[in-house]
mmCIF file of C-alpha atoms in Angstrom:
data_model
loop_
_atom_site.group_PDB
_atom_site.id
_atom_site.type_symbol
_atom_site.label_atom_id
_atom_site.label_comp_id
_atom_site.label_asym_id
_atom_site.label_seq_id
_atom_site.Cartn_x
_atom_site.Cartn_y
_atom_site.Cartn_z
ATOM 1 C CA MET A 1 -30.229 -87.264 98.471
ATOM 2 C CA GLY A 2 -29.782 -89.919 101.141
ATOM 3 C CA VAL A 3 -31.165 -90.141 104.648
ATOM 4 C CA VAL A 4 -29.261 -91.844 107.458
ATOM 5 C CA ASN A 5 -30.794 -92.583 110.868
ATOM 6 C CA ARG A 6 -28.383 -92.352 113.775
ATOM 7 C CA GLY A 7 -30.208 -92.672 117.014
ATOM 8 C CA SER A 8 -32.804 -89.919 117.224
ATOM 9 C CA HIS A 9 -31.008 -87.683 114.778
ATOM 10 C CA ARG A 10 -31.606 -87.685 111.060
ATOM 11 C CA ILE A 11 -28.717 -86.718 108.875
ATOM 12 C CA CYS A 12 -29.350 -85.836 105.281
ATOM 13 C CA ARG A 13 -26.601 -86.011 102.700
ATOM 14 C CA ARG A 14 -26.503 -85.536 98.987
ATOM 15 C CA ARG A 15 -25.650 -88.579 96.824
ATOM 16 C CA ALA A 16 -22.709 -88.198 94.591
ATOM 17 C CA PRO A 17 -23.436 -87.982 90.844
ATOM 18 C CA SER A 18 -21.335 -91.041 90.141
ATOM 19 C CA GLU A 19 -23.420 -93.213 92.457
ATOM 20 C CA GLY A 20 -26.602 -92.224 90.671
ATOM 21 C CA ILE A 21 -25.128 -93.096 87.338
ATOM 22 C CA LEU A 22 -24.015 -96.507 88.596
ATOM 23 C CA MET A 23 -27.448 -97.203 90.073
ATOM 24 C CA LYS A 24 -29.209 -96.334 86.839
ATOM 25 C CA THR A 25 -26.819 -98.472 84.877
ATOM 26 C CA TRP A 26 -27.420 -101.487 87.133
ATOM 27 C CA VAL A 27 -31.229 -101.083 86.953
ATOM 28 C CA CYS A 28 -31.172 -100.826 83.189
ATOM 29 C CA SER A 29 -29.027 -103.921 82.879
ATOM 30 C CA GLN A 30 -31.395 -105.914 85.094
ATOM 31 C CA ILE A 31 -34.428 -104.762 83.087
ATOM 32 C CA ILE A 32 -32.786 -105.765 79.837
ATOM 33 C CA ALA A 33 -31.763 -109.145 81.256
ATOM 34 C CA TRP A 34 -35.246 -109.952 82.493
ATOM 35 C CA SER A 35 -36.749 -108.813 79.201
ATOM 36 C CA VAL A 36 -34.506 -111.215 77.331
ATOM 37 C CA VAL A 37 -35.407 -114.041 79.694
ATOM 38 C CA ILE A 38 -39.118 -113.332 79.334
ATOM 39 C CA ALA A 39 -38.853 -113.159 75.566
ATOM 40 C CA LEU A 40 -36.837 -116.373 75.236
ATOM 41 C CA CYS A 41 -38.371 -118.443 78.003
ATOM 42 C CA PRO A 42 -41.959 -117.374 78.661
ATOM 43 C CA PHE A 43 -43.514 -118.941 81.709
ATOM 44 C CA ALA A 44 -47.065 -119.259 82.911
ATOM 45 C CA VAL A 45 -48.415 -116.969 85.635
ATOM 46 C CA HIS A 46 -50.845 -118.305 88.206
ATOM 47 C CA ALA A 47 -54.272 -116.781 87.923
ATOM 48 C CA GLY A 48 -54.666 -116.633 91.666
ATOM 49 C CA ASP A 49 -52.094 -114.123 92.805
ATOM 50 C CA GLY A 50 -50.237 -113.340 89.611
ATOM 51 C CA GLN A 51 -46.905 -114.314 91.179
ATOM 52 C CA VAL A 52 -44.337 -116.803 89.992
ATOM 53 C CA SER A 53 -42.524 -119.166 92.339
ATOM 54 C CA ALA A 54 -38.759 -119.236 92.558
ATOM 55 C CA ALA A 55 -38.653 -122.839 91.295
ATOM 56 C CA GLU A 56 -40.549 -121.882 88.131
ATOM 57 C CA VAL A 57 -38.231 -118.975 87.499
ATOM 58 C CA ALA A 58 -35.178 -121.183 87.969
ATOM 59 C CA ALA A 59 -36.609 -123.807 85.640
ATOM 60 C CA ALA A 60 -37.464 -121.176 83.053
ATOM 61 C CA VAL A 61 -34.100 -119.449 83.034
ATOM 62 C CA THR A 62 -32.055 -122.682 83.093
ATOM 63 C CA PRO A 63 -30.894 -123.216 79.476
ATOM 64 C CA THR A 64 -31.498 -126.942 79.504
ATOM 65 C CA SER A 65 -32.148 -127.408 75.805
ATOM 66 C CA VAL A 66 -29.322 -125.135 74.801
ATOM 67 C CA SER A 67 -26.770 -126.908 77.006
ATOM 68 C CA SER A 68 -27.877 -130.344 75.877
ATOM 69 C CA VAL A 69 -27.480 -129.386 72.274
ATOM 70 C CA ASP A 70 -24.159 -127.711 72.871
ATOM 71 C CA SER A 71 -22.798 -130.556 75.001
ATOM 72 C CA ALA A 72 -23.840 -133.365 72.617
ATOM 73 C CA PRO A 73 -20.725 -134.833 71.028
ATOM 74 C CA ALA A 74 -20.409 -134.820 67.301
ATOM 75 C CA LEU A 75 -21.223 -138.072 65.572
ATOM 76 C CA ALA A 76 -18.091 -140.035 64.782
ATOM 77 C CA SER A 77 -17.524 -140.777 61.142
ATOM 78 C CA PRO A 78 -17.732 -144.472 60.213
ATOM 79 C CA PRO A 79 -14.379 -146.239 59.932
ATOM 80 C CA ASP A 80 -12.942 -146.857 56.561
ATOM 81 C CA PRO A 81 -13.938 -150.239 55.162
ATOM 82 C CA VAL A 82 -11.324 -152.942 55.505
ATOM 83 C CA PRO A 83 -10.021 -153.890 52.087
ATOM 84 C CA THR A 84 -10.893 -157.420 51.139
ATOM 85 C CA SER A 85 -8.475 -159.804 49.530
ATOM 86 C CA ALA A 86 -8.852 -161.178 46.057
ATOM 87 C CA THR A 87 -10.040 -164.491 47.479
ATOM 88 C CA ASP A 88 -12.941 -162.839 49.316
ATOM 89 C CA ALA A 89 -13.852 -160.457 46.507
ATOM 90 C CA ALA A 90 -14.475 -163.010 43.811
ATOM 91 C CA SER A 91 -15.553 -166.608 43.573
ATOM 92 C CA ASP A 92 -13.293 -169.562 42.897
ATOM 93 C CA THR A 93 -12.297 -170.440 39.345
ATOM 94 C CA ARG A 94 -12.027 -174.135 38.484
ATOM 95 C CA ILE A 95 -9.794 -175.121 35.560
ATOM 96 C CA MET A 96 -9.435 -178.692 34.301
ATOM 97 C CA TRP A 97 -5.941 -179.874 33.457
ATOM 98 C CA GLN A 98 -5.916 -181.397 29.967
ATOM 99 C CA GLY A 99 -2.180 -181.391 29.225
ATOM 100 C CA ASP A 100 -1.982 -177.866 27.779
ATOM 101 C CA PRO A 101 -0.325 -174.932 29.630
ATOM 102 C CA ILE A 102 -2.824 -173.033 31.751
ATOM 103 C CA PRO A 103 -2.704 -169.192 31.496
ATOM 104 C CA ILE A 104 -2.614 -167.468 34.886
ATOM 105 C CA GLY A 105 -2.997 -163.675 35.105
ATOM 106 C CA LEU A 106 -1.664 -161.873 38.191
ATOM 107 C CA LYS A 107 -2.343 -158.339 39.342
ATOM 108 C CA VAL A 108 0.697 -156.561 40.721
ATOM 109 C CA GLN A 109 0.796 -156.390 44.538
ATOM 110 C CA VAL A 110 -2.239 -158.695 44.853
ATOM 111 C CA GLU A 111 -1.774 -162.214 46.177
ATOM 112 C CA GLN A 112 -3.157 -164.997 44.009
ATOM 113 C CA ARG A 113 -3.825 -168.501 45.331
ATOM 114 C CA ILE A 114 -3.556 -171.525 43.042
ATOM 115 C CA ASP A 115 -4.627 -174.982 44.280
ATOM 116 C CA PHE A 116 -3.126 -177.991 42.512
ATOM 117 C CA PRO A 117 -4.929 -181.359 42.328
ATOM 118 C CA GLU A 118 -2.303 -182.970 44.593
ATOM 119 C CA PRO A 119 0.709 -181.928 46.680
ATOM 120 C CA ILE A 120 3.585 -180.416 44.714
ATOM 121 C CA ALA A 121 7.110 -181.736 45.232
ATOM 122 C CA GLU A 122 8.946 -179.121 43.145
ATOM 123 C CA ILE A 123 8.103 -175.897 41.328
ATOM 124 C CA SER A 124 10.399 -174.344 38.708
ATOM 125 C CA VAL A 125 10.249 -170.526 38.379
ATOM 126 C CA PRO A 126 12.785 -168.447 36.383
ATOM 127 C CA ARG A 127 15.232 -166.641 38.645
ATOM 128 C CA GLU A 128 14.443 -163.130 37.350
ATOM 129 C CA ILE A 129 10.739 -163.714 38.013
ATOM 130 C CA GLU A 130 11.364 -165.243 41.422
ATOM 131 C CA GLN A 131 13.415 -162.213 42.510
ATOM 132 C CA HIS A 132 10.480 -159.884 41.833
ATOM 133 C CA SER A 133 7.796 -162.089 43.368
ATOM 134 C CA ARG A 134 6.793 -163.509 46.711
ATOM 135 C CA ILE A 135 6.044 -167.223 46.232
ATOM 136 C CA VAL A 136 4.887 -169.565 49.002
ATOM 137 C CA LEU A 137 4.145 -173.246 48.350
ATOM 138 C CA THR A 138 2.381 -175.239 51.085
ATOM 139 C CA PRO A 139 2.843 -179.003 51.589
ATOM 140 C CA THR A 140 -0.764 -179.595 50.558
ATOM 141 C CA GLY A 141 -0.286 -178.121 47.069
ATOM 142 C CA HIS A 142 -1.464 -174.530 47.618
ATOM 143 C CA LEU A 143 0.598 -171.903 45.767
ATOM 144 C CA HIS A 144 0.429 -168.273 46.975
ATOM 145 C CA TRP A 145 1.976 -165.881 44.429
ATOM 146 C CA THR A 146 2.346 -162.105 44.761
ATOM 147 C CA ALA A 147 3.996 -160.254 41.867
ATOM 148 C CA ASN A 148 5.873 -157.131 42.997
ATOM 149 C CA THR A 149 6.540 -155.905 39.443
ATOM 150 C CA PRO A 150 4.944 -156.601 36.063
ATOM 151 C CA PHE A 151 6.400 -159.297 33.859
ATOM 152 C CA ALA A 152 5.534 -160.969 30.576
ATOM 153 C CA SER A 153 4.211 -164.480 30.112
ATOM 154 C CA THR A 154 6.551 -166.978 31.755
ATOM 155 C CA ARG A 155 6.401 -170.772 31.743
ATOM 156 C CA VAL A 156 6.277 -172.289 35.258
ATOM 157 C CA LEU A 157 6.595 -176.043 35.816
ATOM 158 C CA ALA A 158 5.103 -177.772 38.867
ATOM 159 C CA THR A 159 5.888 -181.436 39.582
ATOM 160 C CA SER A 160 3.525 -183.319 41.894
ATOM 161 C CA VAL A 161 4.466 -186.027 44.385
ATOM 162 C CA SER A 162 3.105 -188.670 41.998
ATOM 163 C CA GLY A 163 5.236 -187.389 39.105
ATOM 164 C CA SER A 164 2.587 -185.425 37.196
ATOM 165 C CA LEU A 165 3.899 -182.270 35.490
ATOM 166 C CA TYR A 166 1.623 -179.204 35.443
ATOM 167 C CA GLN A 167 2.522 -176.246 33.189
ATOM 168 C CA LEU A 168 1.452 -172.665 33.901
ATOM 169 C CA ASP A 169 1.896 -169.541 31.745
ATOM 170 C CA VAL A 170 2.023 -166.787 34.382
ATOM 171 C CA THR A 171 1.685 -163.082 33.531
ATOM 172 C CA ALA A 172 1.700 -160.052 35.875
ATOM 173 C CA ARG A 173 0.176 -156.692 34.918
ATOM 174 C CA PRO A 174 -0.511 -153.578 37.014
ATOM 175 C CA ASP A 175 -3.968 -153.211 35.492
ATOM 176 C CA GLY A 176 -4.832 -156.883 35.759
ATOM 177 C CA VAL A 177 -8.071 -158.130 37.244
ATOM 178 C CA ALA A 178 -7.793 -159.733 40.677
ATOM 179 C CA SER A 179 -9.538 -163.084 40.553
ATOM 180 C CA GLY A 180 -10.484 -165.473 43.311
ATOM 181 C CA ARG A 181 -8.845 -168.748 44.117
ATOM 182 C CA ILE A 182 -7.849 -170.808 41.077
ATOM 183 C CA VAL A 183 -8.485 -174.527 41.544
ATOM 184 C CA LEU A 184 -6.868 -176.950 39.114
ATOM 185 C CA THR A 185 -8.574 -180.321 38.675
ATOM 186 C CA ASP A 186 -7.149 -183.483 37.146
ATOM 187 C CA PRO A 187 -9.766 -185.849 35.628
ATOM 188 C CA VAL A 188 -7.409 -188.811 36.028
ATOM 189 C CA LEU A 189 -7.039 -188.233 39.764
ATOM 190 C CA ASP A 190 -10.763 -187.579 40.154
ATOM 191 C CA ALA A 191 -11.618 -190.885 38.466
ATOM 192 C CA ALA A 192 -9.098 -192.756 40.622
ATOM 193 C CA ALA A 193 -10.467 -191.190 43.809
ATOM 194 C CA LEU A 194 -14.025 -192.080 42.801
ATOM 195 C CA ALA A 195 -13.061 -195.680 42.078
ATOM 196 C CA LYS A 196 -11.205 -195.954 45.371
ATOM 197 C CA ALA A 197 -14.192 -194.618 47.280
ATOM 198 C CA HIS A 198 -16.352 -197.429 45.875
ATOM 199 C CA THR A 199 -13.728 -200.161 46.273
ATOM 200 C CA PRO A 200 -13.357 -201.939 49.617
ATOM 201 C CA ASP A 201 -9.985 -201.592 51.274
ATOM 202 C CA ASP A 202 -7.731 -204.444 52.375
ATOM 203 C CA ARG A 203 -9.423 -204.728 55.735
ATOM 204 C CA ALA A 204 -12.856 -204.967 54.155
ATOM 205 C CA LYS A 205 -11.577 -207.624 51.756
ATOM 206 C CA ARG A 206 -10.214 -209.673 54.641
ATOM 207 C CA GLU A 207 -13.500 -209.366 56.506
ATOM 208 C CA GLN A 208 -15.420 -210.522 53.446
ATOM 209 C CA ALA A 209 -13.092 -213.506 53.005
ATOM 210 C CA ALA A 210 -13.443 -214.425 56.675
ATOM 211 C CA ALA A 211 -17.231 -214.171 56.468
ATOM 212 C CA GLN A 212 -17.257 -216.701 53.639
ATOM 213 C CA LEU A 213 -15.424 -219.214 55.839
ATOM 214 C CA ILE A 214 -18.056 -219.126 58.584
ATOM 215 C CA PRO A 215 -20.174 -222.315 58.559
ATOM 216 C CA LYS A 216 -23.753 -221.988 57.468
ATOM 217 C CA PHE A 217 -25.112 -222.828 60.903
ATOM 218 C CA LEU A 218 -23.179 -219.839 62.332
ATOM 219 C CA GLN A 219 -24.128 -217.389 59.613
ATOM 220 C CA GLN A 220 -27.072 -215.066 59.786
ATOM 221 C CA GLY A 221 -30.077 -217.212 58.998
ATOM 222 C CA ALA A 222 -29.905 -220.826 60.111
ATOM 223 C CA GLY A 223 -29.046 -220.822 63.770
ATOM 224 C CA ALA A 224 -28.589 -217.054 63.749
ATOM 225 C CA PRO A 225 -28.844 -215.184 67.023
ATOM 226 C CA SER A 226 -32.193 -213.663 67.846
ATOM 227 C CA SER A 227 -33.339 -211.156 70.371
ATOM 228 C CA ASP A 228 -35.122 -213.720 72.572
ATOM 229 C CA LYS A 229 -32.644 -216.629 72.661
ATOM 230 C CA PRO A 230 -28.844 -217.064 72.716
ATOM 231 C CA ASN A 231 -27.015 -218.271 69.637
ATOM 232 C CA TYR A 232 -25.128 -221.525 69.217
ATOM 233 C CA VAL A 233 -21.712 -220.074 70.034
ATOM 234 C CA THR A 234 -22.938 -218.550 73.287
ATOM 235 C CA LEU A 235 -24.531 -221.821 74.370
ATOM 236 C CA SER A 236 -21.394 -223.808 73.518
ATOM 237 C CA ARG A 237 -19.094 -221.470 75.412
ATOM 238 C CA PHE A 238 -21.379 -221.555 78.415
ATOM 239 C CA ALA A 239 -21.470 -225.356 78.526
ATOM 240 C CA LEU A 240 -17.760 -225.937 77.878
ATOM 241 C CA ALA A 241 -16.729 -223.333 80.473
ATOM 242 C CA HIS A 242 -18.015 -225.673 83.201
ATOM 243 C CA PHE A 243 -15.268 -228.178 82.304
ATOM 244 C CA THR A 244 -12.379 -225.994 81.109
ATOM 245 C CA GLY A 245 -11.792 -223.347 83.782
ATOM 246 C CA PRO A 246 -12.685 -221.862 87.149
ATOM 247 C CA ARG A 247 -16.261 -221.160 88.033
ATOM 248 C CA ARG A 248 -15.763 -217.393 87.948
ATOM 249 C CA LEU A 249 -15.059 -217.556 84.193
ATOM 250 C CA ILE A 250 -18.388 -219.169 83.330
ATOM 251 C CA PRO A 251 -20.426 -216.723 81.190
ATOM 252 C CA GLN A 252 -23.677 -215.404 82.589
ATOM 253 C CA LEU A 253 -26.611 -217.080 80.875
ATOM 254 C CA ASP A 254 -30.231 -217.613 81.774
ATOM 255 C CA ALA A 255 -30.108 -221.417 81.657
ATOM 256 C CA ILE A 256 -31.652 -224.192 83.774
ATOM 257 C CA ARG A 257 -29.812 -227.399 84.652
ATOM 258 C CA VAL A 258 -31.670 -230.436 83.287
ATOM 259 C CA ALA A 259 -31.018 -234.071 84.203
ATOM 260 C CA VAL A 260 -29.686 -236.355 81.495
ATOM 261 C CA ARG A 261 -29.508 -240.169 81.427
ATOM 262 C CA PRO A 262 -26.469 -242.074 80.157
ATOM 263 C CA MET A 263 -26.872 -243.954 76.899
ATOM 264 C CA LYS A 264 -24.877 -246.635 75.133
ATOM 265 C CA THR A 265 -22.535 -245.158 72.585
ATOM 266 C CA GLN A 266 -23.528 -247.638 69.891
ATOM 267 C CA ALA A 267 -27.137 -246.411 70.120
ATOM 268 C CA TRP A 268 -26.451 -242.891 68.908
ATOM 269 C CA LEU A 269 -22.939 -242.922 67.372
ATOM 270 C CA ARG A 270 -22.103 -244.733 64.157
ATOM 271 C CA VAL A 271 -18.767 -245.641 62.541
ATOM 272 C CA GLN A 272 -16.712 -244.378 65.470
ATOM 273 C CA SER A 273 -18.579 -246.236 68.172
ATOM 274 C CA SER A 274 -16.026 -249.046 68.140
ATOM 275 C CA ALA A 275 -13.202 -246.667 68.981
ATOM 276 C CA LEU A 276 -14.923 -244.062 71.143
ATOM 277 C CA THR A 277 -16.867 -243.968 74.350
ATOM 278 C CA LEU A 278 -19.244 -241.013 74.725
ATOM 279 C CA GLN A 279 -21.247 -240.201 77.833
ATOM 280 C CA PRO A 280 -23.440 -237.152 78.536
ATOM 281 C CA LEU A 281 -22.004 -235.188 81.463
ATOM 282 C CA ALA A 282 -24.401 -232.247 81.906
ATOM 283 C CA GLN A 283 -27.359 -230.607 80.207
ATOM 284 C CA TRP A 284 -28.931 -227.129 80.356
ATOM 285 C CA LYS A 285 -32.035 -225.582 78.881
ATOM 286 C CA ALA A 286 -31.814 -222.001 77.575
ATOM 287 C CA GLY A 287 -35.012 -220.774 75.998
ATOM 288 C CA ASP A 288 -36.307 -223.495 73.701
ATOM 289 C CA ARG A 289 -32.915 -225.156 73.184
ATOM 290 C CA TYR A 290 -30.945 -227.773 75.061
ATOM 291 C CA VAL A 291 -27.152 -227.839 75.272
ATOM 292 C CA THR A 292 -25.409 -231.027 76.413
ATOM 293 C CA VAL A 293 -21.743 -231.642 77.211
ATOM 294 C CA LEU A 294 -20.377 -235.071 76.237
ATOM 295 C CA GLY A 295 -17.259 -236.724 77.592
ATOM 296 C CA ALA A 296 -15.264 -238.323 74.740
ATOM 297 C CA LEU A 297 -12.684 -241.093 75.290
ATOM 298 C CA ASN A 298 -10.573 -242.666 72.563
ATOM 299 C CA ARG A 299 -9.937 -246.358 73.260
ATOM 300 C CA SER A 300 -8.121 -247.091 70.008
ATOM 301 C CA ALA A 301 -4.428 -246.873 69.163
ATOM 302 C CA ALA A 302 -5.029 -244.299 66.395
ATOM 303 C CA GLU A 303 -6.125 -240.700 66.387
ATOM 304 C CA VAL A 304 -9.818 -240.019 65.927
ATOM 305 C CA ALA A 305 -11.051 -236.750 64.436
ATOM 306 C CA PHE A 306 -14.200 -235.020 65.591
ATOM 307 C CA ASP A 307 -16.897 -235.632 62.983
ATOM 308 C CA PRO A 308 -20.426 -234.395 63.787
ATOM 309 C CA ARG A 309 -21.824 -236.520 60.950
ATOM 310 C CA ALA A 310 -21.332 -239.578 63.173
ATOM 311 C CA PHE A 311 -24.187 -238.519 65.481
ATOM 312 C CA ARG A 312 -27.441 -240.374 65.016
ATOM 313 C CA GLY A 313 -29.886 -237.838 66.302
ATOM 314 C CA ASP A 314 -31.714 -234.599 65.678
ATOM 315 C CA VAL A 315 -28.799 -232.189 66.282
ATOM 316 C CA LEU A 316 -28.866 -228.456 65.584
ATOM 317 C CA PHE A 317 -25.217 -227.773 66.349
ATOM 318 C CA ALA A 318 -22.141 -229.713 67.461
ATOM 319 C CA ALA A 319 -18.668 -228.603 68.523
ATOM 320 C CA ALA A 320 -15.557 -230.059 70.154
ATOM 321 C CA LEU A 321 -13.039 -228.580 72.551
ATOM 322 C CA HIS A 322 -10.245 -230.365 70.636
ATOM 323 C CA PRO A 323 -10.644 -231.368 66.981
ATOM 324 C CA MET A 324 -8.538 -234.513 67.438
ATOM 325 C CA LEU A 325 -8.463 -237.238 70.081
ATOM 326 C CA GLY A 326 -5.009 -238.723 70.620
ATOM 327 C CA PRO A 327 -4.431 -242.476 70.741
ATOM 328 C CA ARG A 328 -4.855 -244.501 73.901
ATOM 329 C CA GLY A 329 -2.105 -243.850 76.427
ATOM 330 C CA SER A 330 -0.958 -240.563 74.844
ATOM 331 C CA GLY A 331 -2.524 -238.414 77.533
ATOM 332 C CA HIS A 332 -4.570 -236.580 74.891
ATOM 333 C CA ASN A 333 -7.207 -239.212 74.251
ATOM 334 C CA GLN A 334 -9.908 -237.439 76.285
ATOM 335 C CA SER A 335 -11.886 -234.290 75.540
ATOM 336 C CA VAL A 336 -15.358 -232.807 75.796
ATOM 337 C CA TRP A 337 -17.864 -232.261 73.028
ATOM 338 C CA VAL A 338 -21.061 -230.252 73.002
ATOM 339 C CA VAL A 339 -24.333 -230.752 71.121
ATOM 340 C CA ILE A 340 -27.334 -228.450 70.874
ATOM 341 C CA THR A 341 -30.806 -229.860 70.272
ATOM 342 C CA SER A 342 -34.348 -228.585 70.167
ATOM 343 C CA GLN A 343 -35.487 -231.223 72.704
ATOM 344 C CA PRO A 344 -33.865 -233.034 75.623
ATOM 345 C CA PHE A 345 -30.780 -235.063 74.758
ATOM 346 C CA ASN A 346 -32.259 -238.485 75.513
ATOM 347 C CA ARG A 347 -35.297 -237.791 73.355
ATOM 348 C CA ALA A 348 -33.293 -236.282 70.483
ATOM 349 C CA PHE A 349 -31.118 -239.426 70.217
ATOM 350 C CA ASP A 350 -33.722 -241.997 71.107
ATOM 351 C CA HIS A 351 -34.989 -242.702 67.590
ATOM 352 C CA GLY A 352 -31.727 -242.497 65.692
ATOM 353 C CA THR A 353 -32.976 -239.953 63.154
ATOM 354 C CA ALA A 354 -30.636 -238.523 60.563
ATOM 355 C CA LEU A 355 -28.404 -235.660 61.520
ATOM 356 C CA SER A 356 -29.592 -232.203 60.479
ATOM 357 C CA LEU A 357 -27.273 -229.224 60.800
ATOM 358 C CA ASP A 358 -29.270 -226.868 58.573
ATOM 359 C CA ARG A 359 -32.281 -226.495 60.788
#
């Protein structure tokens, strides 16, 4: 029975049986649905009014855990391991060459590496074996061999760049054991390499021979350079540069110009004093040493060689720009010499003491 208000009139009508059935069906379905929700997702009820907010109902009926579980992707299976080669699977095998054929076992379809002691110039493999194998020989003596089919023991000859002949007995089997890299060693080559490593080369020999020709006063020791004073060569170059080139080419040196007095040649030069005239031109002090440049003039008609033993003084070092003085009138009878002393020039040659070059 239904009641409909239209203005001030009330109209009563009877509800059709089908509508009642539909209404009951809808109510029953809602009751069942809420019962399932309450059973699966119980929620707390406030003690105050006994009512549940819409947010709590929405949170309770939302199947969060179920959807997260259902939506989680399946774990991917780990990839298949990458197969490792024979070189990575096993360690190297070292075999010493002693003149006898070396047995080499190959596994079919597995590459085997063989390292020879030195580069190989030629390798001899039977044709029927070569047709059923993949063979690669590098310039450095590495042989990579892959047998495609089994074969019996076969003699293989490898000739090195030095002429050595290495013999291998190679066999291929399908059930063979894949080994790592095979390294062949030659005791003769190892001994030669060890001896060469401890023997100086040609350059070292030349340097040793040149070092033996250096005068004692230039070698490490007597007159050797130190950290606080220049050596003899540096002092000589510095002094001679003042008379042999432009000023810009004079080496930088912490030296002080010192006055020097002229002296008679006969007073400090023996033997050659009758043919030569020597006069001090300039003097410098560098540290505790004095370097003096001498002007040399040959007055004789013969050549005169530079000989530091002719000095009558306490000399540490002596050098000449030219080893020979030409005869008078040749145009080459003049040169400059240099002497290094431990005291001023005039004092070092004043007493005529014996020459000492080993100080």
